[in-house]
């Protein structure tokens, strides 16, 4: 296999790949001693990074303060996100550099290039529009937009005036939008008429209209993208282009306190309602800037493409802030990877000479299935670095990506992180390596993690992944209007000691890769094995079982539901539901279809259950807790285990029959 160094260890072939001399030479960081150096004093490390990478209106008085579970970075410092993402580069003479190359889905529609100068003008104009609509510093603004340049403009315009943006994934339903807008108490929503998805126009405005019901949204700004017929309410709804016509291209950036709230991003937790993750300004920007620079080794001549939707944290940090803070040129593609055919992404890479490509394992799995012939049709030789994110990647998918997309020469950096961490926290750096299928790597310099057991003792052979203080600067500062939930979710397991990630992990250095220890100066080399709580990763998207159960239970036929993830070769995991019906209802194929549709409508198409089992009863403990372990084992055909703590052990036999569990 080209490029991979096969290392034979204990008679087992192990794939380990080290960066070439050329990669090392070009890389911003290529000396492994960076890890040790940074670890001696993480606060001093980040302080130096914040000073070097960003322009502050006023320096901080103190770099870090901690009283766990709370912590602050760059206290007293003043900074503005949009100023650092655009103005700074224009001032430095980079105004003509393309910031965004927008690729619409319809292949016949021309792409649009937006330079840093144009981006700055548009951001200022829209910032003035927001002001005119009455948006003030600290106000929350909902953004429900597809992948069009206006999404970047809207986001940066918010941060320019100190408004808090709350972006909602455009494929989420109106109801999902509503719940988020309601919690954030947003007063303005920015959306579009529609967008293209697999050649069809999705009417986004219709969802938006549903999404503002019973919320505090007073005004909607609508981008005309697809030209579809939409309902515009006089005095409430305004066309983006009309508001922008008279707006001035100058707006002073608001000097924000480093710890001022910059954005909210809702994510699924272990409860029925999504949680608003709070990110603040100075620390988030510092981590976004430096992780983008070092992890993607971004240089002035790179063409960078992150395929995430803007509605996820990956979209915020690595499709918007990170690359723009680094004055990079980014690709923004509106549509589906398989339209008009399954090689659309490879065509884009070839056409725009993409050099850095960052995507999710679930997408790669789809391409593996489609076959090697598709990427072969295209010249992908401009690529020099690949990344993955969002879920564990299996060996076969990793190798396919490495060989068929990376041509056996590009490192794959497997970036582990979460909505809560703001930026990636674990990976192998491109100029240092090594790169190994299924292994994420080691903590980013200046950050610490550990694998521990229930008591918090080291458990490298398998345990919970925790973050060790000092907390990285980009970490969440809390959950919006839900402080109890914040303490409980992340800090109740190891109070005042560790941040609990909700992930399981294993240190593979002694077991799989002892030979790399010395060469890479590596102490730990970590494989993330997946969530240990009731959070699912479906095609890389984060969903909570409780959120889906809630949605099921709102259907008139349903009395109770248990949703569990089932391993899936394509999507990683898929939701399967055990549903108890109200009396008078009978399970049928029709009802099953209706429920799938109901979930698609209320939560979004990504949450569609793979299968629904109609059952009479769910297995429960004496305290009334559903025993999910059993429901999972029934699906995976694993051992059912002890059922003695159930109040209704008989139910298991019935369930076995329903799911076809082997005797
Ligand atoms: O389980 C981990 C998984 O995704 C979770 C975080 O999901 P979300 O907040 O949606 O953010 C996804 C994008 C950062 C984590 O708790 N995860 C993320 N990256 C990886 C991963 N699992 C394994 N390997 C990764 N590289």
XYZ file of C-alpha atoms and ligand atoms in Angstrom:
689
model
C 0.000 0.000 0.000
C 1.489 3.272 -1.140
C 2.621 5.659 1.559
C 1.790 3.551 4.573
C 4.710 2.275 6.533
C 3.899 -1.202 7.616
C 5.341 -1.890 10.994
C 5.412 -5.499 12.035
C 5.014 -5.883 15.734
C 4.259 -9.059 17.647
C 3.616 -10.759 14.309
C 0.683 -8.482 13.699
C 0.779 -5.891 10.970
C 0.115 -2.439 12.290
C -0.473 0.557 10.120
C 1.347 3.630 11.276
C 2.051 6.591 9.044
C 4.580 9.335 9.718
C 4.676 12.705 7.932
C 7.141 13.007 5.072
C 10.111 15.374 5.333
C 8.309 17.754 2.994
C 5.210 17.817 5.166
C 7.320 18.385 8.229
C 9.230 21.219 6.637
C 6.064 23.033 5.669
C 4.207 22.448 8.919
C 3.736 25.237 11.470
C 4.705 22.761 14.152
C 6.943 19.773 13.603
C 8.806 19.259 16.840
C 7.103 16.917 19.332
C 8.703 18.753 22.248
C 5.878 21.306 21.807
C 3.674 18.996 23.890
C 5.978 18.926 26.859
C 6.770 22.588 26.614
C 3.093 23.592 26.561
C 2.238 21.204 29.359
C 4.716 22.831 31.732
C 2.444 25.873 31.909
C -0.719 25.649 29.796
C -1.913 29.094 30.887
C 1.327 30.736 29.751
C 1.126 28.717 26.513
C -2.380 29.988 25.697
C -1.542 33.478 26.797
C 1.281 33.592 24.273
C -1.033 32.187 21.592
C -3.769 34.751 22.313
C -1.255 37.565 22.031
C 0.388 36.261 18.885
C -2.699 35.198 16.943
C -5.313 37.864 17.576
C -5.670 41.604 17.730
C -7.038 42.820 21.032
C -8.445 46.281 21.620
C -7.231 45.969 25.178
C -5.031 43.331 26.718
C -6.275 41.222 29.628
C -5.510 41.827 33.284
C -5.349 38.167 34.164
C -5.044 35.188 31.816
C -6.987 32.497 33.685
C -9.172 32.121 36.718
C -10.786 28.951 37.922
C -13.297 28.012 40.555
C -14.576 24.758 39.108
C -16.980 24.162 37.520
C -16.458 27.782 36.413
C -13.442 29.300 34.707
C -12.569 32.403 32.718
C -9.927 33.319 30.185
C -8.218 36.624 29.379
C -10.147 38.508 32.014
C -10.544 42.195 31.269
C -9.384 41.793 27.658
C -11.390 43.495 24.888
C -11.737 41.954 21.456
C -14.140 41.628 18.511
C -14.608 38.440 16.504
C -15.634 39.967 13.181
C -12.807 42.523 13.345
C -10.321 39.674 13.729
C -11.972 37.595 11.018
C -12.116 40.295 8.325
C -10.899 43.856 9.055
C -7.504 42.722 10.232
C -6.773 41.024 6.912
C -8.040 43.945 4.846
C -5.787 46.254 6.852
C -2.871 43.925 6.189
C -3.381 44.308 2.426
C -5.281 41.059 1.856
C -8.544 42.694 0.815
C -8.464 41.079 -2.617
C -7.882 37.569 -1.350
C -10.911 35.308 -1.784
C -12.421 34.542 1.598
C -15.315 32.384 0.396
C -15.752 30.466 -2.830
C -19.413 29.585 -2.857
C -20.470 26.614 -4.962
C -24.237 26.382 -5.531
C -25.818 22.955 -5.889
C -27.226 23.351 -9.415
C -24.145 22.482 -11.515
C -25.071 25.046 -14.169
C -25.198 27.922 -11.693
C -21.908 29.843 -11.485
C -19.927 29.940 -8.280
C -19.486 33.185 -6.378
C -16.217 34.486 -4.992
C -16.277 36.871 -2.047
C -13.052 38.629 -1.176
C -12.108 39.751 2.292
C -12.849 43.362 1.329
C -16.304 42.417 0.038
C -16.952 40.288 3.091
C -16.031 43.188 5.349
C -18.392 45.558 3.507
C -21.256 43.072 3.551
C -20.749 42.276 7.228
C -20.802 45.983 8.069
C -23.919 46.530 5.971
C -25.761 43.716 7.623
C -24.563 44.814 11.065
C -26.199 48.181 10.331
C -29.358 46.373 9.219
C -29.471 44.472 12.484
C -29.053 47.695 14.431
C -31.880 49.256 12.480
C -34.088 46.309 13.332
C -33.438 47.096 16.968
C -30.852 44.436 17.756
C -28.582 45.470 20.611
C -25.473 44.089 22.259
C -26.346 40.897 24.126
C -29.586 40.281 22.177
C -29.992 36.825 20.699
C -30.448 36.474 16.943
C -31.658 33.234 15.375
C -29.976 32.152 12.138
C -31.719 29.469 10.090
C -29.887 29.536 6.800
C -28.539 27.032 4.319
C -24.930 27.011 3.124
C -24.926 30.314 1.294
C -22.466 33.185 1.929
C -25.159 35.142 3.753
C -24.783 32.725 6.630
C -21.190 33.877 7.195
C -22.228 37.487 6.739
C -25.078 37.142 9.234
C -22.900 35.405 11.824
C -20.122 37.957 11.585
C -22.584 40.859 11.592
C -23.947 39.599 14.911
C -20.538 39.400 16.514
C -19.639 42.788 15.060
C -22.320 44.486 17.156
C -22.067 42.104 20.096
C -25.321 40.269 19.409
C -25.374 36.577 20.318
C -26.007 34.303 17.343
C -27.866 31.064 17.679
C -27.609 29.101 14.446
C -30.096 26.300 13.840
C -29.376 23.556 11.275
C -31.473 24.308 8.191
C -32.595 20.690 7.868
C -34.133 20.814 11.336
C -37.898 21.046 11.375
C -39.905 24.149 12.205
C -40.684 22.634 15.600
C -37.000 22.041 16.388
C -36.326 25.622 15.399
C -39.181 26.814 17.598
C -37.877 25.098 20.720
C -34.451 26.674 20.214
C -35.739 30.165 19.443
C -38.032 30.036 22.427
C -35.264 29.058 24.816
C -32.848 31.652 23.418
C -35.572 34.335 23.454
C -34.373 35.524 20.060
C -36.102 38.628 18.737
C -34.888 38.487 15.147
C -34.599 35.488 12.831
C -32.562 35.371 9.637
C -33.628 32.796 7.092
C -34.025 32.223 3.339
C -36.878 31.549 0.967
C -35.455 28.154 0.122
C -32.387 26.230 -0.956
C -31.441 23.397 -3.239
C -31.149 19.864 -2.018
C -30.709 17.048 -4.542
C -32.103 19.220 -7.295
C -35.250 20.169 -5.398
C -36.074 23.384 -3.626
C -36.680 23.111 0.104
C -39.102 25.792 1.310
C -37.236 27.024 4.342
C -39.424 30.041 4.966
C -42.442 27.831 5.581
C -40.499 26.072 8.359
C -39.340 29.409 9.703
C -42.939 30.635 9.928
C -43.793 27.581 11.972
C -40.630 28.000 14.017
C -41.446 31.471 15.319
C -44.874 30.545 16.686
C -45.140 31.397 20.401
C -41.617 32.809 20.448
C -40.365 36.359 20.973
C -39.276 36.725 17.335
C -40.633 40.036 16.064
C -38.840 40.308 12.736
C -37.674 37.915 10.052
C -35.045 38.756 7.463
C -35.361 36.572 4.364
C -32.555 35.954 1.883
C -33.823 35.386 -1.631
C -31.927 32.303 -2.664
C -34.148 29.878 -4.556
C -36.854 32.240 -5.789
C -39.656 30.005 -4.555
C -42.997 31.466 -3.587
C -43.058 32.459 0.078
C -45.459 34.062 2.459
C -44.205 37.495 3.590
C -45.998 39.213 6.452
C -46.096 42.987 6.170
C -44.193 44.700 8.966
C -42.693 41.439 10.217
C -40.875 39.918 7.242
C -38.240 41.766 5.230
C -36.167 40.822 2.212
C -32.440 40.800 2.919
C -31.579 42.516 -0.381
C -34.011 45.338 0.239
C -32.689 46.058 3.704
C -29.110 45.900 2.441
C -29.718 48.424 -0.359
C -29.523 51.450 1.897
C -27.164 50.079 4.517
C -23.752 51.740 4.878
C -20.625 49.575 4.442
C -19.102 50.857 7.620
C -19.872 49.840 11.178
C -17.473 50.098 14.085
C -16.829 46.741 15.747
C -18.109 46.571 19.310
C -15.261 46.008 21.773
C -16.440 42.897 23.589
C -15.255 41.703 26.919
C -13.290 38.483 26.536
C -15.889 36.709 28.666
C -18.957 38.220 26.963
C -21.246 35.632 25.443
C -20.465 35.289 21.727
C -22.870 32.595 20.634
C -25.274 29.924 21.707
C -25.426 26.596 19.995
C -28.085 24.085 20.896
C -27.103 20.461 21.158
C -28.665 17.245 22.323
C -27.975 16.145 25.819
C -29.443 13.459 27.966
C -32.774 15.194 28.434
C -35.718 15.797 26.147
C -34.892 19.420 25.432
C -31.761 20.555 23.626
C -29.278 22.547 25.676
C -27.949 25.970 24.721
C -24.181 25.678 24.948
C -22.640 29.056 25.831
C -19.421 30.126 24.163
C -17.666 33.353 25.071
C -15.410 35.544 22.986
C -11.660 35.730 23.687
C -11.016 32.116 24.643
C -13.120 30.667 21.845
C -11.391 32.809 19.222
C -7.951 31.870 20.508
C -8.674 28.161 20.323
C -10.428 28.480 16.947
C -7.479 30.360 15.478
C -4.718 28.077 16.717
C -6.380 24.722 16.252
C -7.247 25.651 12.650
C -3.709 26.829 12.029
C -1.902 23.853 13.503
C -4.309 20.993 12.956
C -5.034 21.863 9.320
C -1.637 23.404 8.879
C -3.276 26.211 6.995
C -1.062 28.478 4.847
C -1.691 31.445 2.609
C -1.960 29.433 -0.618
C -4.281 26.735 0.705
C -7.802 26.108 -0.525
C -9.593 24.761 2.470
C -12.840 22.834 2.570
C -14.791 21.705 5.596
C -17.991 19.942 4.522
C -19.871 20.371 7.795
C -23.116 22.254 7.935
C -22.929 25.615 9.676
C -25.604 24.411 12.112
C -23.066 22.263 13.959
C -20.088 23.365 16.011
C -17.780 22.059 13.273
C -19.419 24.532 10.925
C -18.973 27.382 13.400
C -15.347 26.758 14.207
C -13.922 25.187 11.039
C -16.171 26.490 8.283
C -16.416 30.026 9.597
C -14.330 31.447 12.425
C -11.172 29.311 12.259
C -10.426 29.685 8.536
C -11.467 33.344 8.409
C -9.374 34.246 11.455
C -6.479 32.664 9.553
C -7.244 34.656 6.386
C -7.813 31.412 4.483
C -9.797 30.804 1.323
C -12.660 28.452 2.065
C -15.056 26.483 -0.081
C -18.720 26.695 0.818
C -20.855 24.141 -1.018
C -24.610 24.478 -0.829
C -25.833 21.040 -1.662
C -25.769 17.324 -1.431
C -22.611 15.227 -1.966
C -24.356 12.985 -4.469
C -25.927 15.541 -6.757
C -26.069 15.331 -9.714
C -23.998 12.231 -9.022
C -21.898 10.669 -6.318
C -18.643 12.337 -7.454
C -19.771 15.922 -6.851
C -17.305 16.446 -3.992
C -14.393 15.042 -5.997
C -15.369 17.272 -8.882
C -15.290 20.299 -6.572
C -11.879 19.306 -5.184
C -10.519 18.995 -8.730
C -12.096 22.180 -10.033
C -11.099 24.449 -7.157
C -7.801 22.698 -6.400
C -8.675 22.019 -2.798
C -5.633 21.300 -0.632
C -7.188 20.620 2.784
C -10.328 18.551 3.152
C -12.245 17.916 6.371
C -15.316 15.675 6.560
C -17.159 13.042 8.608
C -16.638 9.263 8.576
C -20.285 8.733 7.737
C -19.863 10.580 4.415
C -16.740 8.596 3.603
C -18.614 5.350 4.256
C -21.165 6.385 1.666
C -18.370 6.862 -0.875
C -16.767 3.545 0.009
C -20.046 1.889 -0.849
C -20.363 3.784 -4.125
C -17.025 2.403 -5.283
C -13.442 3.419 -6.076
C -14.237 4.391 -9.642
C -15.808 7.717 -8.673
C -12.792 9.445 -7.124
C -10.603 7.892 -9.834
C -12.366 10.026 -12.426
C -10.878 13.140 -10.841
C -7.490 14.663 -10.273
C -7.246 14.936 -6.499
C -3.509 15.555 -6.465
C -3.815 19.056 -4.990
C -4.908 17.550 -1.671
C -2.212 17.485 0.974
C -4.137 17.026 4.187
C -7.302 15.197 5.235
C -9.346 15.385 8.407
C -12.252 13.557 10.003
C -14.628 14.518 12.776
C -17.793 13.634 14.587
C -17.621 9.921 15.344
C -15.135 7.093 15.589
C -13.758 6.054 12.202
C -13.304 2.360 11.477
C -10.131 0.944 9.949
C -11.561 0.115 6.511
C -13.043 3.555 6.053
C -9.816 5.199 7.203
C -7.726 3.179 4.750
C -10.100 3.861 1.884
C -9.981 7.597 2.601
C -6.220 7.515 2.935
C -5.641 5.671 -0.324
C -8.489 6.705 -2.596
C -8.833 10.343 -1.640
C -5.440 11.130 -0.134
C -3.546 9.125 -2.747
C -1.566 7.480 0.043
C 0.326 10.698 0.715
C -1.951 12.876 2.869
C -2.051 12.572 6.641
C -5.491 12.026 8.139
C -6.009 13.976 11.284
C -8.808 12.387 13.304
C -10.066 15.311 15.367
C -11.930 14.525 18.553
C -14.023 17.232 20.179
C -17.551 18.329 21.063
C -19.982 21.222 20.764
C -18.982 21.997 24.338
C -15.230 22.160 23.701
C -15.579 24.849 21.007
C -12.540 23.611 19.110
C -10.846 20.306 18.576
C -8.887 18.963 21.537
C -7.365 15.695 20.383
C -5.706 14.637 17.141
C -2.293 14.055 15.605
C -0.705 17.214 14.239
C 0.207 16.960 10.544
C 3.890 17.804 10.933
C 4.353 15.469 13.902
C 2.050 12.499 13.543
C 1.839 9.585 13.671
C -1.441 8.702 11.989
C -3.135 5.430 12.693
C -6.552 4.162 11.656
C -9.134 4.434 14.454
C -6.829 6.396 16.763
C -7.465 10.066 17.396
C -4.106 10.798 19.052
C -3.076 13.076 21.874
C -4.348 16.284 23.428
C -3.686 19.502 21.532
C -0.709 21.317 23.088
C -1.722 23.181 26.211
C -4.662 20.886 26.949
C -4.888 17.789 29.120
C -7.072 14.740 29.226
C -7.172 11.401 30.999
C -8.941 8.068 30.884
C -10.340 7.193 34.274
C -12.627 4.737 36.054
C -15.752 5.517 38.109
C -13.623 6.745 41.014
C -11.418 8.895 38.853
C -8.389 6.609 38.974
C -6.342 6.195 35.798
C -7.760 3.428 33.640
C -5.830 3.564 30.369
C -7.004 0.157 29.218
C -10.550 1.522 28.994
C -12.612 4.110 30.835
C -14.182 7.537 30.690
C -12.494 10.308 28.786
C -12.199 13.387 30.991
C -10.600 16.791 30.568
C -8.097 17.816 33.187
C -7.878 21.484 34.290
C -6.902 24.117 33.396
C -9.881 24.075 31.062
C -9.024 24.886 27.432
C -9.940 28.484 26.494
C -12.659 27.552 24.000
C -14.658 25.420 26.433
C -18.310 26.171 27.110
C -18.960 28.570 29.955
C -22.279 27.003 30.858
C -25.700 26.044 29.544
C -28.121 28.829 28.801
C -30.602 29.269 31.635
C -29.678 25.795 32.893
C -26.853 26.047 35.381
C -27.975 22.968 37.316
C -27.890 20.959 34.144
C -24.373 22.238 33.434
C -23.092 21.158 36.834
C -24.871 17.849 36.672
C -23.908 16.887 33.109
C -20.242 17.719 33.150
C -19.135 18.142 36.737
C -21.153 15.842 39.001
C -19.176 12.678 38.325
C -15.807 14.126 39.342
C -16.715 17.365 41.152
C -14.121 20.130 41.008
C -11.703 17.708 39.425
C -12.496 16.639 35.879
C -14.843 17.651 33.081
C -16.777 14.540 32.057
C -16.973 14.240 28.260
C -19.587 11.480 28.032
C -17.177 9.464 25.870
C -15.407 6.196 26.461
C -11.756 5.875 25.426
C -8.754 3.589 25.492
C -5.035 4.305 25.481
C -3.564 2.092 22.761
C 0.074 3.027 23.199
C 1.087 -0.098 25.076
C -1.319 -2.428 23.443
C -1.079 -1.464 19.788
C 1.692 0.952 19.188
C 4.554 0.679 21.675
C 7.046 1.169 18.863
C 5.904 4.758 18.302
C 6.491 5.828 21.904
C 10.049 6.949 21.575
C 10.010 8.156 18.005
C 7.021 10.417 18.569
C 7.787 11.238 22.218
C 4.312 9.978 22.973
C 2.956 9.094 26.386
C -0.639 8.376 25.473
C -2.225 7.603 22.158
C -5.968 7.611 22.459
C -8.780 5.844 20.694
C -12.239 7.229 21.395
C -14.703 4.386 21.518
C -18.006 6.288 21.599
C -20.588 7.750 23.931
C -21.263 6.163 27.282
C -24.457 8.125 27.953
C -27.814 8.393 26.221
C -26.484 10.439 23.347
C -26.452 8.868 19.877
C -24.304 9.760 16.904
C -26.396 9.164 13.818
C -24.406 9.815 10.653
C -22.220 12.029 12.807
C -25.205 14.047 14.021
C -25.775 14.256 17.703
C -29.199 13.197 18.934
C -30.447 12.367 22.359
C -32.562 9.323 22.966
C -34.674 11.390 25.361
C -35.390 14.027 22.725
C -36.668 11.400 20.342
C -38.691 9.676 23.049
C -40.302 12.992 23.867
C -41.231 13.459 20.231
C -42.717 9.965 20.009
C -44.719 10.489 23.167
C -46.301 13.604 21.708
C -48.015 11.466 19.047
C -51.632 10.758 20.046
C -51.245 6.978 19.684
C -48.200 6.665 21.926
C -48.032 6.308 25.663
C -44.393 5.454 26.237
C -41.231 4.982 24.206
C -37.665 3.848 24.614
C -35.213 4.790 21.905
C -31.853 3.065 21.700
C -29.013 3.299 19.209
C -28.306 0.305 16.999
C -24.870 -0.040 15.398
C -25.059 0.569 11.660
C -22.378 -0.028 9.040
C -23.157 3.215 7.190
C -24.359 5.713 9.741
C -22.390 4.514 12.764
C -25.597 4.356 14.765
C -29.293 4.535 13.953
C -32.231 5.034 16.328
C -34.566 2.123 16.985
C -37.739 2.676 18.990
C -39.720 0.417 21.309
C -43.174 1.951 21.460
C -46.029 1.250 23.853
C -49.366 2.307 22.369
C -52.384 3.765 24.143
C -55.358 1.476 24.496
C -57.498 1.499 21.417
C -54.459 1.640 19.105
C -52.867 -1.314 17.372
C -49.417 -1.546 15.928
C -49.396 -1.757 12.141
C -47.152 -0.989 9.235
C -49.172 2.129 8.554
C -48.812 3.412 12.078
C -45.124 2.653 11.920
C -44.799 4.769 8.778
C -46.853 7.507 10.349
C -44.584 7.584 13.393
C -41.456 7.728 11.244
C -42.985 10.678 9.400
C -43.957 12.273 12.715
C -40.342 12.106 13.920
C -39.065 13.435 10.635
C -41.414 16.386 10.926
C -41.001 17.155 14.603
C -37.266 16.540 15.005
C -35.914 16.409 11.466
C -35.219 13.836 8.752
C -31.864 12.862 10.297
C -33.686 11.459 13.325
C -35.890 9.013 11.408
C -35.954 5.721 13.314
C -34.655 2.697 11.431
C -37.225 0.439 13.008
C -40.158 0.614 15.385
C -41.187 -2.261 17.595
C -44.647 -2.095 19.115
C -44.454 -3.624 22.577
C -46.823 -4.050 25.524
C -44.352 -3.048 28.175
C -40.792 -1.805 28.584
C -38.313 -3.494 30.932
C -38.046 -1.343 34.039
C -36.202 -1.268 37.335
C -37.995 -0.872 40.636
C -37.407 2.849 40.523
C -39.140 2.992 37.150
C -36.007 3.431 35.028
C -36.054 1.825 31.613
C -33.279 -0.772 31.292
C -31.771 0.350 28.017
C -28.922 -2.094 28.332
C -31.424 -4.893 27.697
C -33.079 -3.107 24.798
C -29.684 -2.595 23.193
C -28.620 -6.205 23.710
C -31.829 -7.384 22.066
C -30.815 -5.497 18.937
C -27.140 -6.410 18.874
C -27.965 -10.014 19.814
C -25.525 -9.752 22.703
C -26.036 -11.494 26.026
C -29.058 -10.068 27.839
C -27.364 -10.381 31.227
C -28.906 -10.046 34.634
C -32.624 -9.268 34.663
C -33.171 -9.736 38.390
C -33.414 -6.016 39.111
C -36.415 -5.692 36.807
C -39.916 -5.362 38.208
C -41.180 -7.124 35.118
C -38.585 -9.728 34.043
C -41.238 -11.640 32.054
C -41.378 -8.846 29.558
C -37.952 -9.796 28.251
C -39.176 -13.105 26.823
C -41.875 -11.269 24.905
C -39.431 -8.701 23.602
C -37.118 -11.475 22.423
C -39.897 -12.820 20.240
C -40.777 -9.413 18.841
C -37.222 -8.513 17.807
C -36.307 -12.037 16.694
C -33.637 -12.618 19.330
C -32.102 -16.071 18.845
C -33.017 -18.672 21.492
O -18.764 11.043 20.957
C -17.878 12.019 20.501
C -18.092 12.209 19.022
O -18.980 13.300 18.902
C -19.364 13.780 20.200
C -19.595 15.257 20.148
O -20.640 15.520 19.261
P -20.961 17.001 18.813
O -21.118 17.853 20.012
O -22.067 16.916 17.843
O -19.655 17.485 18.069
C -19.260 16.837 16.916
C -18.207 17.627 16.227
C -17.097 18.071 17.068
C -18.213 13.380 21.065
O -18.584 13.356 22.425
N -16.845 12.528 18.318
C -16.484 13.724 17.815
N -15.314 13.620 17.173
C -14.902 12.331 17.286
C -15.884 11.634 18.020
N -15.758 10.332 18.313
C -14.651 9.698 17.875
N -13.690 10.284 17.150
C -13.766 11.595 16.830
N -12.823 12.167 16.109
